[in-house]
Amino acid sequence: MRNWIVRFMEGRHGVDHYSRFLSIAACVLLVLSLLLDVVLLWYLALFLLLYSYFRMFSRNTAKRQAENRKYLTVSYAVTSKFRSKKQRLQQKKNYRFFPCPGCKAVMRVPKGKGKIEITCPKCGEKFVRKS
Ligand SMILES: [Zn+2]
């Protein structure tokens, strides 16, 4: 039985981050479709599940790797945004954050230093804020 599976999966793409995400999303949609009693969600979940299996069993590994790379780029962009927000919340007690009026880059300044002149390291713009 195990040899059969190994032989069957030879040359196929297998599981990657994107197909794992699709499977989890399908499970979440399945639960939501049961809770909310919406048939459309069930079909969407079924589609996602079939698509994730199609990706796992696909022999076109180059295309599947490109899709996975695209997914990883997008997921990194989304999670890094949340990560930076979380870091800012954790540092809120000791630092203040100011966006640069020139380039909108956010700068971190220690709290309680009075009125200070801040120089943007990105564009060199100077502005005064109370820290
Ligand atoms: Zn700037």
PDB file of C-alpha atoms and ligand atoms in Angstrom:
ATOM      1  CA  MET A   1       0.000   0.000   0.000  1.00  0.00           C
ATOM      2  CA  ARG A   2       2.756   2.455   0.990  1.00  0.00           C
ATOM      3  CA  ASN A   3       4.779   1.625  -2.149  1.00  0.00           C
ATOM      4  CA  TRP A   4       1.723   2.280  -4.267  1.00  0.00           C
ATOM      5  CA  ILE A   5       1.331   5.768  -2.756  1.00  0.00           C
ATOM      6  CA  VAL A   6       5.054   6.496  -3.198  1.00  0.00           C
ATOM      7  CA  ARG A   7       4.892   5.362  -6.846  1.00  0.00           C
ATOM      8  CA  PHE A   8       1.697   7.356  -7.428  1.00  0.00           C
ATOM      9  CA  MET A   9       3.224  10.563  -6.011  1.00  0.00           C
ATOM     10  CA  GLU A  10       6.449  10.260  -8.003  1.00  0.00           C
ATOM     11  CA  GLY A  11       6.911  13.327 -10.220  1.00  0.00           C
ATOM     12  CA  ARG A  12       3.883  15.025  -8.718  1.00  0.00           C
ATOM     13  CA  HIS A  13       3.955  18.363  -6.938  1.00  0.00           C
ATOM     14  CA  GLY A  14       2.791  17.251  -3.461  1.00  0.00           C
ATOM     15  CA  VAL A  15       1.833  19.459  -0.537  1.00  0.00           C
ATOM     16  CA  ASP A  16       3.097  23.031  -0.299  1.00  0.00           C
ATOM     17  CA  HIS A  17       2.124  26.156   1.639  1.00  0.00           C
ATOM     18  CA  TYR A  18      -0.480  27.221  -0.907  1.00  0.00           C
ATOM     19  CA  SER A  19      -2.290  23.876  -1.025  1.00  0.00           C
ATOM     20  CA  ARG A  20      -2.177  23.703   2.786  1.00  0.00           C
ATOM     21  CA  PHE A  21      -3.760  27.169   2.917  1.00  0.00           C
ATOM     22  CA  LEU A  22      -6.417  26.100   0.380  1.00  0.00           C
ATOM     23  CA  SER A  23      -7.258  22.987   2.432  1.00  0.00           C
ATOM     24  CA  ILE A  24      -7.585  24.996   5.656  1.00  0.00           C
ATOM     25  CA  ALA A  25      -9.707  27.632   3.893  1.00  0.00           C
ATOM     26  CA  ALA A  26     -11.924  24.838   2.529  1.00  0.00           C
ATOM     27  CA  CYS A  27     -12.396  23.414   6.045  1.00  0.00           C
ATOM     28  CA  VAL A  28     -13.259  26.869   7.435  1.00  0.00           C
ATOM     29  CA  LEU A  29     -15.768  27.411   4.614  1.00  0.00           C
ATOM     30  CA  LEU A  30     -17.288  23.970   5.239  1.00  0.00           C
ATOM     31  CA  VAL A  31     -17.839  24.786   8.926  1.00  0.00           C
ATOM     32  CA  LEU A  32     -19.231  28.220   8.008  1.00  0.00           C
ATOM     33  CA  SER A  33     -21.576  26.692   5.450  1.00  0.00           C
ATOM     34  CA  LEU A  34     -22.922  24.328   8.123  1.00  0.00           C
ATOM     35  CA  LEU A  35     -23.269  27.070  10.735  1.00  0.00           C
ATOM     36  CA  LEU A  36     -24.799  29.684   8.423  1.00  0.00           C
ATOM     37  CA  ASP A  37     -26.662  27.163   6.249  1.00  0.00           C
ATOM     38  CA  VAL A  38     -25.386  28.737   3.013  1.00  0.00           C
ATOM     39  CA  VAL A  39     -25.057  26.249   0.141  1.00  0.00           C
ATOM     40  CA  LEU A  40     -22.836  28.563  -1.911  1.00  0.00           C
ATOM     41  CA  LEU A  41     -20.111  28.380   0.770  1.00  0.00           C
ATOM     42  CA  TRP A  42     -20.268  24.579   0.612  1.00  0.00           C
ATOM     43  CA  TYR A  43     -19.683  24.630  -3.154  1.00  0.00           C
ATOM     44  CA  LEU A  44     -16.857  27.132  -2.716  1.00  0.00           C
ATOM     45  CA  ALA A  45     -15.273  24.883  -0.075  1.00  0.00           C
ATOM     46  CA  LEU A  46     -15.619  21.868  -2.366  1.00  0.00           C
ATOM     47  CA  PHE A  47     -13.989  23.812  -5.207  1.00  0.00           C
ATOM     48  CA  LEU A  48     -11.078  24.897  -2.985  1.00  0.00           C
ATOM     49  CA  LEU A  49     -10.593  21.326  -1.736  1.00  0.00           C
ATOM     50  CA  LEU A  50     -10.622  19.896  -5.283  1.00  0.00           C
ATOM     51  CA  TYR A  51      -8.263  22.631  -6.448  1.00  0.00           C
ATOM     52  CA  SER A  52      -5.832  21.892  -3.603  1.00  0.00           C
ATOM     53  CA  TYR A  53      -5.893  18.175  -4.531  1.00  0.00           C
ATOM     54  CA  PHE A  54      -5.408  19.065  -8.190  1.00  0.00           C
ATOM     55  CA  ARG A  55      -2.319  21.061  -7.179  1.00  0.00           C
ATOM     56  CA  MET A  56      -0.969  18.226  -5.012  1.00  0.00           C
ATOM     57  CA  PHE A  57      -1.332  15.628  -7.772  1.00  0.00           C
ATOM     58  CA  SER A  58      -0.241  17.913 -10.606  1.00  0.00           C
ATOM     59  CA  ARG A  59       2.817  16.900 -12.632  1.00  0.00           C
ATOM     60  CA  ASN A  60       3.410  20.480 -13.826  1.00  0.00           C
ATOM     61  CA  THR A  61       5.659  21.267 -10.846  1.00  0.00           C
ATOM     62  CA  ALA A  62       7.172  24.437 -12.342  1.00  0.00           C
ATOM     63  CA  LYS A  63       3.760  26.079 -12.641  1.00  0.00           C
ATOM     64  CA  ARG A  64       2.720  24.908  -9.155  1.00  0.00           C
ATOM     65  CA  GLN A  65       5.971  26.259  -7.660  1.00  0.00           C
ATOM     66  CA  ALA A  66       5.364  29.618  -9.346  1.00  0.00           C
ATOM     67  CA  GLU A  67       1.835  29.698  -7.845  1.00  0.00           C
ATOM     68  CA  ASN A  68       3.258  28.820  -4.429  1.00  0.00           C
ATOM     69  CA  ARG A  69       5.877  31.566  -4.724  1.00  0.00           C
ATOM     70  CA  LYS A  70       3.161  34.097  -5.595  1.00  0.00           C
ATOM     71  CA  TYR A  71       1.081  32.924  -2.614  1.00  0.00           C
ATOM     72  CA  LEU A  72       4.075  33.219  -0.264  1.00  0.00           C
ATOM     73  CA  THR A  73       4.785  36.760  -1.495  1.00  0.00           C
ATOM     74  CA  VAL A  74       1.189  37.849  -0.886  1.00  0.00           C
ATOM     75  CA  SER A  75       0.907  36.096   2.498  1.00  0.00           C
ATOM     76  CA  TYR A  76       4.204  37.628   3.625  1.00  0.00           C
ATOM     77  CA  ALA A  77       2.995  41.111   2.663  1.00  0.00           C
ATOM     78  CA  VAL A  78      -0.235  40.599   4.625  1.00  0.00           C
ATOM     79  CA  THR A  79       1.359  39.063   7.737  1.00  0.00           C
ATOM     80  CA  SER A  80       4.218  41.579   7.854  1.00  0.00           C
ATOM     81  CA  LYS A  81       1.682  44.427   7.940  1.00  0.00           C
ATOM     82  CA  PHE A  82      -0.008  42.823  10.974  1.00  0.00           C
ATOM     83  CA  ARG A  83       3.371  42.020  12.524  1.00  0.00           C
ATOM     84  CA  SER A  84       4.500  45.679  12.335  1.00  0.00           C
ATOM     85  CA  LYS A  85       1.170  46.841  13.825  1.00  0.00           C
ATOM     86  CA  LYS A  86       1.613  44.368  16.699  1.00  0.00           C
ATOM     87  CA  GLN A  87       5.189  45.551  17.301  1.00  0.00           C
ATOM     88  CA  ARG A  88       4.014  49.167  17.381  1.00  0.00           C
ATOM     89  CA  LEU A  89       1.348  48.307  19.975  1.00  0.00           C
ATOM     90  CA  GLN A  90       3.963  46.561  22.123  1.00  0.00           C
ATOM     91  CA  GLN A  91       6.319  49.565  21.895  1.00  0.00           C
ATOM     92  CA  LYS A  92       3.602  52.201  22.446  1.00  0.00           C
ATOM     93  CA  LYS A  93       4.509  52.553  26.147  1.00  0.00           C
ATOM     94  CA  ASN A  94       8.098  53.715  25.485  1.00  0.00           C
ATOM     95  CA  TYR A  95       7.980  55.202  21.981  1.00  0.00           C
ATOM     96  CA  ARG A  96       5.912  57.525  19.818  1.00  0.00           C
ATOM     97  CA  PHE A  97       5.478  57.043  16.098  1.00  0.00           C
ATOM     98  CA  PHE A  98       5.340  59.865  13.558  1.00  0.00           C
ATOM     99  CA  PRO A  99       4.808  59.659   9.821  1.00  0.00           C
ATOM    100  CA  CYS A 100       7.246  61.755   7.770  1.00  0.00           C
ATOM    101  CA  PRO A 101       5.420  64.683   6.078  1.00  0.00           C
ATOM    102  CA  GLY A 102       7.646  64.209   3.030  1.00  0.00           C
ATOM    103  CA  CYS A 103       7.607  60.476   2.288  1.00  0.00           C
ATOM    104  CA  LYS A 104       5.064  59.071   4.822  1.00  0.00           C
ATOM    105  CA  ALA A 105       7.671  56.698   6.317  1.00  0.00           C
ATOM    106  CA  VAL A 106       6.899  56.022   9.982  1.00  0.00           C
ATOM    107  CA  MET A 107       9.603  56.935  12.501  1.00  0.00           C
ATOM    108  CA  ARG A 108       9.966  55.771  16.086  1.00  0.00           C
ATOM    109  CA  VAL A 109      10.965  58.334  18.721  1.00  0.00           C
ATOM    110  CA  PRO A 110      11.517  57.731  22.481  1.00  0.00           C
ATOM    111  CA  LYS A 111       8.690  59.132  24.621  1.00  0.00           C
ATOM    112  CA  GLY A 112       9.057  61.988  27.112  1.00  0.00           C
ATOM    113  CA  LYS A 113      11.958  63.916  25.521  1.00  0.00           C
ATOM    114  CA  GLY A 114       9.960  67.143  25.010  1.00  0.00           C
ATOM    115  CA  LYS A 115       9.872  68.982  21.687  1.00  0.00           C
ATOM    116  CA  ILE A 116      12.404  67.431  19.335  1.00  0.00           C
ATOM    117  CA  GLU A 117      13.448  67.904  15.744  1.00  0.00           C
ATOM    118  CA  ILE A 118      13.091  64.661  13.841  1.00  0.00           C
ATOM    119  CA  THR A 119      15.112  64.034  10.689  1.00  0.00           C
ATOM    120  CA  CYS A 120      13.713  61.425   8.321  1.00  0.00           C
ATOM    121  CA  PRO A 121      16.455  58.880   7.539  1.00  0.00           C
ATOM    122  CA  LYS A 122      14.766  58.054   4.258  1.00  0.00           C
ATOM    123  CA  CYS A 123      14.296  61.464   2.612  1.00  0.00           C
ATOM    124  CA  GLY A 124      16.121  63.854   4.984  1.00  0.00           C
ATOM    125  CA  GLU A 125      13.003  65.956   5.755  1.00  0.00           C
ATOM    126  CA  LYS A 126      13.149  67.710   9.178  1.00  0.00           C
ATOM    127  CA  PHE A 127      10.088  68.351  11.332  1.00  0.00           C
ATOM    128  CA  VAL A 128       9.389  69.190  15.000  1.00  0.00           C
ATOM    129  CA  ARG A 129       7.075  67.107  17.199  1.00  0.00           C
ATOM    130  CA  LYS A 130       6.430  66.708  20.917  1.00  0.00           C
ATOM    131  CA  SER A 131       7.665  63.271  21.955  1.00  0.00           C
TER     132      SER A 131
HETATM  133 ZN    ZN B   1      10.756  61.076   4.788  1.00  0.00          ZN
END
